[in-house]
Amino acid sequence: KQKGGQAITVFNFNEHTNEVMNKPIIERELRRAVTKKELTLYFQPVIDVHTKGIHFEALLRWFSPKLGTIPPDVFILVAEDRDFIQTIDEWVIDKASEFIYTSKDPSAKVAVNLSTKTLASDTLESMLETVIEKYQISPSQLELEITEHSLLRNEQAIIDKLFRLKKLGFSVAIDDFGVSNASLNYLRVLPVNKIKIDKVFIHNIEKLAKEYHIVHSIISLARKLGLTVTAEGVETKEQVEMLLQSNCDELQGYYFSKPVDEQSLDRVVEQIHDK
Ligand code: C2E
Ligand code: CA
Ligand code: CA
Ligand code: CA
């Protein structure tokens, strides 16, 4: 309205997105997007520094013909708010499993992000069992990334569920590790295989000794507990070197590759091997 005439500014992602964005419009379009194939999975490589093996994190992209490109941070929030995040997460799990099946590589592995509601849902386990049966893949080929907020509600039921999922052979990772104020407690009580150190911790390790000491200590603590440690948001060669010195197990970030579409993966993997 400020601009007058017919101009409508629906979004301005550089400002306080939550206030500016038009949730009902996003919601309506997102419901359509799920059926109209506007959602796409991108994949970002995660490098195992010990074996040089590469697996991928599946990250959603929404290219809306009407609204343009909406960042996942934004539309995931709307979906969580309106209770159709589970439909979206299940779509992602299905597509990721199809990707594993299509790769015909028994060591192929894909990590998917589970939102709190999906993790809490009673049907998650049966859905996962159905999908691995459908594509004839092994549970160990799917990694489930959960965030620390997932545990705020109904903690014991979630812990029990994670135990069962782990027992079935799924790998479970705590995503964005370190940003909640209960991180250490989660290390104590959660049955997981891996932590992914949030990118805010990686950002300045080559510039600030303090930041490096924090990351170094998280890595050594987690490894003593028998967990695999992934560093997210690795953007520079210096960061790679410092993380290797700290015995970090896996690296992920723009230094290696941004998330890319499936067609670009072979090229991207080749470039990483040349690094
Ligand atoms: P996340 O799971 O923590 O994903 C990592 C985010 O960091 C991704 O943003 C990725 O593109 C970005 N990133 C990767 N490497 C670097 C780097 O070196 N530097 C910087 N600055 N950023 C890097 P993206 O794809 O925009 O996703 C944002 C968030 O949206 C994800 O955070 C996740 O919480 C959520 N999300 C994405 N896909 C899904 C999904 O399928 N289901 C659910 N429930 N959530 C999803
Ligand atoms: Ca993640
Ligand atoms: Ca993360
Ligand atoms: Ca995140």
mmCIF file of C-alpha atoms in Angstrom, residues 4-273:
data_model
loop_
_atom_site.group_PDB
_atom_site.id
_atom_site.type_symbol
_atom_site.label_atom_id
_atom_site.label_comp_id
_atom_site.label_asym_id
_atom_site.label_seq_id
_atom_site.Cartn_x
_atom_site.Cartn_y
_atom_site.Cartn_z
ATOM 1 C CA GLY A 4 0.567 3.036 -4.147
ATOM 2 C CA GLY A 5 -1.083 1.705 -7.272
ATOM 3 C CA GLN A 6 -1.167 -2.029 -7.815
ATOM 4 C CA ALA A 7 2.223 -2.814 -6.316
ATOM 5 C CA ILE A 8 2.028 -5.324 -3.519
ATOM 6 C CA THR A 9 5.093 -6.217 -1.530
ATOM 7 C CA VAL A 10 4.295 -9.536 0.023
ATOM 8 C CA PHE A 11 7.693 -10.388 1.450
ATOM 9 C CA ASN A 12 10.796 -8.751 2.578
ATOM 10 C CA PHE A 13 13.059 -11.453 3.879
ATOM 11 C CA ASN A 14 15.712 -9.011 4.939
ATOM 12 C CA GLU A 15 13.472 -7.580 7.575
ATOM 13 C CA HIS A 16 11.608 -9.251 10.370
ATOM 14 C CA THR A 17 10.182 -11.960 8.240
ATOM 15 C CA ASN A 18 7.601 -13.119 10.712
ATOM 16 C CA GLU A 19 5.879 -9.791 10.858
ATOM 17 C CA VAL A 20 6.067 -8.944 7.196
ATOM 18 C CA MET A 21 5.196 -12.200 5.534
ATOM 19 C CA ASN A 22 1.665 -13.021 4.708
ATOM 20 C CA LYS A 23 1.061 -16.322 6.442
ATOM 21 C CA PRO A 24 -2.361 -17.119 4.969
ATOM 22 C CA ILE A 25 -1.028 -16.663 1.437
ATOM 23 C CA ILE A 26 2.037 -18.762 2.138
ATOM 24 C CA GLU A 27 -0.153 -21.388 3.708
ATOM 25 C CA ARG A 28 -2.560 -21.541 0.783
ATOM 26 C CA GLU A 29 0.219 -21.691 -1.788
ATOM 27 C CA LEU A 30 2.221 -24.200 0.226
ATOM 28 C CA ARG A 31 -0.702 -26.615 0.389
ATOM 29 C CA ARG A 32 -0.872 -26.381 -3.379
ATOM 30 C CA ALA A 33 2.897 -26.666 -3.743
ATOM 31 C CA VAL A 34 2.931 -30.055 -2.084
ATOM 32 C CA THR A 35 0.629 -31.473 -4.734
ATOM 33 C CA LYS A 36 1.857 -29.405 -7.659
ATOM 34 C CA LYS A 37 5.475 -30.491 -7.438
ATOM 35 C CA GLU A 38 6.836 -27.062 -6.606
ATOM 36 C CA LEU A 39 8.801 -28.581 -3.754
ATOM 37 C CA THR A 40 12.205 -29.980 -4.581
ATOM 38 C CA LEU A 41 14.860 -31.647 -2.539
ATOM 39 C CA TYR A 42 18.336 -30.253 -2.684
ATOM 40 C CA PHE A 43 21.296 -32.168 -1.336
ATOM 41 C CA GLN A 44 24.356 -30.904 0.500
ATOM 42 C CA PRO A 45 27.432 -33.134 0.802
ATOM 43 C CA VAL A 46 28.764 -34.110 4.221
ATOM 44 C CA ILE A 47 32.345 -35.347 4.149
ATOM 45 C CA ASP A 48 33.641 -38.110 6.417
ATOM 46 C CA VAL A 49 37.248 -37.055 7.046
ATOM 47 C CA HIS A 50 38.361 -40.576 8.024
ATOM 48 C CA THR A 51 37.054 -42.495 5.002
ATOM 49 C CA LYS A 52 36.609 -39.577 2.555
ATOM 50 C CA GLY A 53 33.119 -40.977 2.059
ATOM 51 C CA ILE A 54 30.334 -38.540 1.272
ATOM 52 C CA HIS A 55 26.696 -38.616 2.279
ATOM 53 C CA PHE A 56 24.056 -35.928 1.844
ATOM 54 C CA GLU A 57 21.694 -33.826 3.882
ATOM 55 C CA ALA A 58 18.352 -33.362 2.140
ATOM 56 C CA LEU A 59 17.176 -29.741 2.277
ATOM 57 C CA LEU A 60 13.826 -28.566 0.957
ATOM 58 C CA ARG A 61 13.458 -25.879 -1.671
ATOM 59 C CA TRP A 62 10.244 -24.191 -2.711
ATOM 60 C CA PHE A 63 10.182 -22.338 -6.000
ATOM 61 C CA SER A 64 6.727 -20.859 -6.131
ATOM 62 C CA PRO A 65 5.661 -19.417 -9.514
ATOM 63 C CA LYS A 66 3.499 -16.965 -7.619
ATOM 64 C CA LEU A 67 5.618 -15.978 -4.651
ATOM 65 C CA GLY A 68 9.150 -16.621 -5.859
ATOM 66 C CA THR A 69 11.682 -18.553 -3.844
ATOM 67 C CA ILE A 70 10.668 -18.914 -0.224
ATOM 68 C CA PRO A 71 13.408 -19.950 2.209
ATOM 69 C CA PRO A 72 12.725 -23.157 4.155
ATOM 70 C CA ASP A 73 13.179 -21.361 7.474
ATOM 71 C CA VAL A 74 10.074 -19.355 6.553
ATOM 72 C CA PHE A 75 7.729 -21.927 5.056
ATOM 73 C CA ILE A 76 8.658 -24.654 7.554
ATOM 74 C CA LEU A 77 7.486 -22.306 10.311
ATOM 75 C CA VAL A 78 4.167 -21.778 8.559
ATOM 76 C CA ALA A 79 3.775 -25.516 8.029
ATOM 77 C CA GLU A 80 4.543 -26.170 11.698
ATOM 78 C CA ASP A 81 2.036 -23.565 12.723
ATOM 79 C CA ARG A 82 -0.700 -25.015 10.544
ATOM 80 C CA ASP A 83 -0.052 -28.657 11.283
ATOM 81 C CA PHE A 84 0.930 -29.882 7.894
ATOM 82 C CA ILE A 85 4.628 -30.146 8.548
ATOM 83 C CA GLN A 86 4.222 -33.878 8.956
ATOM 84 C CA THR A 87 2.932 -34.223 5.394
ATOM 85 C CA ILE A 88 5.957 -32.283 4.181
ATOM 86 C CA ASP A 89 8.490 -34.186 6.282
ATOM 87 C CA GLU A 90 7.016 -37.478 5.107
ATOM 88 C CA TRP A 91 7.252 -36.330 1.509
ATOM 89 C CA VAL A 92 10.929 -35.536 2.138
ATOM 90 C CA ILE A 93 11.559 -38.939 3.743
ATOM 91 C CA ASP A 94 9.939 -40.628 0.756
ATOM 92 C CA LYS A 95 11.956 -38.649 -1.804
ATOM 93 C CA ALA A 96 15.197 -39.130 0.120
ATOM 94 C CA SER A 97 14.561 -42.880 0.242
ATOM 95 C CA GLU A 98 13.798 -42.934 -3.459
ATOM 96 C CA PHE A 99 17.086 -41.127 -4.053
ATOM 97 C CA ILE A 100 18.947 -43.797 -2.042
ATOM 98 C CA TYR A 101 17.166 -46.548 -3.947
ATOM 99 C CA THR A 102 17.974 -44.935 -7.309
ATOM 100 C CA SER A 103 21.652 -44.544 -6.438
ATOM 101 C CA LYS A 104 21.993 -48.355 -6.259
ATOM 102 C CA ASP A 105 24.848 -47.778 -3.813
ATOM 103 C CA PRO A 106 24.545 -49.853 -0.627
ATOM 104 C CA SER A 107 26.629 -47.301 1.256
ATOM 105 C CA ALA A 108 24.489 -44.337 0.133
ATOM 106 C CA LYS A 109 23.149 -42.366 3.065
ATOM 107 C CA VAL A 110 20.880 -39.325 3.327
ATOM 108 C CA ALA A 111 20.071 -37.225 6.380
ATOM 109 C CA VAL A 112 16.586 -35.734 6.692
ATOM 110 C CA ASN A 113 15.362 -33.030 9.049
ATOM 111 C CA LEU A 114 12.489 -33.967 11.310
ATOM 112 C CA SER A 115 10.469 -31.234 12.817
ATOM 113 C CA THR A 116 9.275 -31.539 16.404
ATOM 114 C CA LYS A 117 5.721 -32.439 15.475
ATOM 115 C CA THR A 118 6.833 -35.133 13.072
ATOM 116 C CA LEU A 119 9.081 -36.667 15.699
ATOM 117 C CA ALA A 120 6.246 -36.583 18.207
ATOM 118 C CA SER A 121 3.735 -38.178 15.841
ATOM 119 C CA ASP A 122 2.489 -41.685 16.613
ATOM 120 C CA THR A 123 2.794 -42.721 12.995
ATOM 121 C CA LEU A 124 6.456 -41.851 12.421
ATOM 122 C CA GLU A 125 7.798 -45.323 13.109
ATOM 123 C CA SER A 126 5.290 -47.137 10.901
ATOM 124 C CA MET A 127 5.815 -44.538 8.166
ATOM 125 C CA LEU A 128 9.590 -45.122 8.288
ATOM 126 C CA GLU A 129 9.187 -48.883 8.186
ATOM 127 C CA THR A 130 6.836 -48.616 5.222
ATOM 128 C CA VAL A 131 9.214 -46.416 3.274
ATOM 129 C CA ILE A 132 12.307 -48.592 3.783
ATOM 130 C CA GLU A 133 10.236 -51.598 2.716
ATOM 131 C CA LYS A 134 8.905 -49.743 -0.339
ATOM 132 C CA TYR A 135 12.383 -48.810 -1.582
ATOM 133 C CA GLN A 136 14.204 -51.819 -0.164
ATOM 134 C CA ILE A 137 16.767 -49.726 1.664
ATOM 135 C CA SER A 138 18.361 -50.235 5.047
ATOM 136 C CA PRO A 139 17.455 -48.063 8.075
ATOM 137 C CA SER A 140 21.162 -47.282 8.444
ATOM 138 C CA GLN A 141 20.937 -45.402 5.138
ATOM 139 C CA LEU A 142 18.567 -42.848 6.640
ATOM 140 C CA GLU A 143 19.753 -40.398 9.236
ATOM 141 C CA LEU A 144 17.185 -38.485 11.252
ATOM 142 C CA GLU A 145 18.196 -34.982 12.313
ATOM 143 C CA ILE A 146 16.335 -33.650 15.299
ATOM 144 C CA THR A 147 16.779 -30.333 17.012
ATOM 145 C CA GLU A 148 17.206 -29.651 20.653
ATOM 146 C CA HIS A 149 13.749 -28.001 20.838
ATOM 147 C CA SER A 150 12.185 -31.342 19.960
ATOM 148 C CA LEU A 151 12.557 -32.367 23.547
ATOM 149 C CA LEU A 152 10.875 -29.532 25.285
ATOM 150 C CA ARG A 153 7.600 -31.375 25.270
ATOM 151 C CA ASN A 154 6.912 -34.891 26.337
ATOM 152 C CA GLU A 155 10.530 -35.650 26.958
ATOM 153 C CA GLN A 156 10.308 -39.258 28.127
ATOM 154 C CA ALA A 157 8.058 -40.365 25.261
ATOM 155 C CA ILE A 158 10.490 -38.832 22.759
ATOM 156 C CA ILE A 159 13.492 -40.437 24.437
ATOM 157 C CA ASP A 160 11.758 -43.837 24.317
ATOM 158 C CA LYS A 161 10.935 -43.363 20.666
ATOM 159 C CA LEU A 162 14.518 -42.423 19.843
ATOM 160 C CA PHE A 163 15.712 -45.587 21.585
ATOM 161 C CA ARG A 164 13.377 -47.658 19.418
ATOM 162 C CA LEU A 165 14.417 -45.891 16.207
ATOM 163 C CA LYS A 166 18.076 -46.379 17.043
ATOM 164 C CA LYS A 167 17.431 -50.039 17.797
ATOM 165 C CA LEU A 168 15.752 -50.435 14.404
ATOM 166 C CA GLY A 169 19.021 -49.194 12.894
ATOM 167 C CA PHE A 170 18.204 -45.589 12.020
ATOM 168 C CA SER A 171 20.955 -43.140 12.739
ATOM 169 C CA VAL A 172 19.905 -40.179 14.876
ATOM 170 C CA ALA A 173 21.689 -36.822 14.995
ATOM 171 C CA ILE A 174 21.164 -33.760 17.156
ATOM 172 C CA ASP A 175 21.069 -30.828 14.746
ATOM 173 C CA ASP A 176 22.179 -27.271 15.601
ATOM 174 C CA PHE A 177 23.994 -28.605 18.632
ATOM 175 C CA GLY A 178 24.966 -26.048 21.240
ATOM 176 C CA VAL A 179 22.446 -23.300 20.653
ATOM 177 C CA SER A 180 19.908 -24.354 23.258
ATOM 178 C CA ASN A 181 20.549 -23.870 26.921
ATOM 179 C CA ALA A 182 20.161 -27.565 27.648
ATOM 180 C CA SER A 183 22.711 -28.999 25.211
ATOM 181 C CA LEU A 184 24.772 -30.746 27.844
ATOM 182 C CA ASN A 185 21.716 -32.306 29.376
ATOM 183 C CA TYR A 186 20.705 -33.686 25.985
ATOM 184 C CA LEU A 187 24.108 -35.306 25.658
ATOM 185 C CA ARG A 188 23.392 -36.968 28.955
ATOM 186 C CA VAL A 189 19.880 -38.286 28.258
ATOM 187 C CA LEU A 190 19.461 -38.655 24.510
ATOM 188 C CA PRO A 191 20.163 -41.864 22.656
ATOM 189 C CA VAL A 192 21.798 -40.450 19.538
ATOM 190 C CA ASN A 193 24.670 -41.378 17.232
ATOM 191 C CA LYS A 194 25.822 -37.942 16.248
ATOM 192 C CA ILE A 195 25.865 -34.248 17.029
ATOM 193 C CA LYS A 196 26.031 -31.531 14.406
ATOM 194 C CA ILE A 197 27.707 -28.461 15.847
ATOM 195 C CA ASP A 198 25.735 -25.380 14.843
ATOM 196 C CA LYS A 199 27.333 -23.063 12.331
ATOM 197 C CA VAL A 200 27.428 -20.096 14.716
ATOM 198 C CA PHE A 201 30.195 -21.919 16.590
ATOM 199 C CA ILE A 202 32.238 -22.583 13.456
ATOM 200 C CA HIS A 203 31.944 -19.109 11.992
ATOM 201 C CA ASN A 204 34.886 -17.475 13.786
ATOM 202 C CA ILE A 205 37.129 -20.309 14.889
ATOM 203 C CA GLU A 206 40.039 -19.098 12.808
ATOM 204 C CA LYS A 207 39.774 -15.567 14.177
ATOM 205 C CA LEU A 208 38.925 -15.952 17.824
ATOM 206 C CA ALA A 209 40.762 -18.319 20.142
ATOM 207 C CA LYS A 210 37.761 -18.440 22.439
ATOM 208 C CA GLU A 211 35.520 -19.765 19.669
ATOM 209 C CA TYR A 212 38.084 -22.382 18.726
ATOM 210 C CA HIS A 213 38.424 -23.618 22.313
ATOM 211 C CA ILE A 214 34.657 -24.044 22.602
ATOM 212 C CA VAL A 215 34.445 -26.078 19.399
ATOM 213 C CA HIS A 216 37.539 -28.094 20.279
ATOM 214 C CA SER A 217 36.048 -28.986 23.658
ATOM 215 C CA ILE A 218 32.642 -29.917 22.259
ATOM 216 C CA ILE A 219 34.340 -32.243 19.777
ATOM 217 C CA SER A 220 36.519 -33.932 22.353
ATOM 218 C CA LEU A 221 33.661 -34.328 24.822
ATOM 219 C CA ALA A 222 31.311 -35.791 22.217
ATOM 220 C CA ARG A 223 33.959 -38.171 20.938
ATOM 221 C CA LYS A 224 34.637 -39.403 24.462
ATOM 222 C CA LEU A 225 30.940 -40.226 24.651
ATOM 223 C CA GLY A 226 31.294 -42.284 21.491
ATOM 224 C CA LEU A 227 29.387 -39.878 19.276
ATOM 225 C CA THR A 228 30.206 -38.863 15.741
ATOM 226 C CA VAL A 229 30.730 -35.115 15.383
ATOM 227 C CA THR A 230 29.813 -33.061 12.323
ATOM 228 C CA ALA A 231 30.735 -29.400 11.917
ATOM 229 C CA GLU A 232 28.186 -27.384 9.944
ATOM 230 C CA GLY A 233 28.752 -24.132 8.109
ATOM 231 C CA VAL A 234 32.390 -24.809 7.206
ATOM 232 C CA GLU A 235 33.289 -22.053 4.760
ATOM 233 C CA THR A 236 37.095 -21.731 4.669
ATOM 234 C CA LYS A 237 40.193 -23.853 4.324
ATOM 235 C CA GLU A 238 41.482 -22.562 7.669
ATOM 236 C CA GLN A 239 38.331 -23.827 9.352
ATOM 237 C CA VAL A 240 38.813 -27.218 7.722
ATOM 238 C CA GLU A 241 42.366 -27.412 9.042
ATOM 239 C CA MET A 242 41.432 -26.407 12.555
ATOM 240 C CA LEU A 243 38.546 -28.861 12.650
ATOM 241 C CA LEU A 244 40.827 -31.649 11.456
ATOM 242 C CA GLN A 245 43.268 -30.786 14.232
ATOM 243 C CA SER A 246 40.420 -31.128 16.695
ATOM 244 C CA ASN A 247 39.527 -34.584 15.339
ATOM 245 C CA CYS A 248 36.135 -33.589 13.995
ATOM 246 C CA ASP A 249 34.627 -36.572 12.127
ATOM 247 C CA GLU A 250 32.557 -34.895 9.427
ATOM 248 C CA LEU A 251 32.511 -31.543 7.668
ATOM 249 C CA GLN A 252 29.657 -29.782 5.876
ATOM 250 C CA GLY A 253 29.468 -26.306 4.433
ATOM 251 C CA TYR A 254 29.895 -23.956 1.520
ATOM 252 C CA TYR A 255 33.653 -24.622 1.444
ATOM 253 C CA PHE A 256 32.773 -28.012 -0.036
ATOM 254 C CA SER A 257 29.424 -27.235 -1.629
ATOM 255 C CA LYS A 258 26.138 -25.443 -1.199
ATOM 256 C CA PRO A 259 23.035 -27.613 -1.320
ATOM 257 C CA VAL A 260 22.473 -28.486 -4.994
ATOM 258 C CA ASP A 261 19.873 -30.276 -7.081
ATOM 259 C CA GLU A 262 20.202 -33.970 -7.754
ATOM 260 C CA GLN A 263 21.488 -33.443 -11.278
ATOM 261 C CA SER A 264 24.505 -31.483 -10.032
ATOM 262 C CA LEU A 265 25.630 -33.993 -7.422
ATOM 263 C CA ASP A 266 28.059 -36.033 -9.522
ATOM 264 C CA ARG A 267 29.911 -32.901 -10.554
ATOM 265 C CA VAL A 268 29.983 -31.555 -7.005
ATOM 266 C CA VAL A 269 31.285 -34.832 -5.566
ATOM 267 C CA GLU A 270 34.033 -34.886 -8.180
ATOM 268 C CA GLN A 271 35.058 -31.338 -7.262
ATOM 269 C CA ILE A 272 35.245 -32.278 -3.597
ATOM 270 C CA HIS A 273 37.491 -35.233 -4.366
#
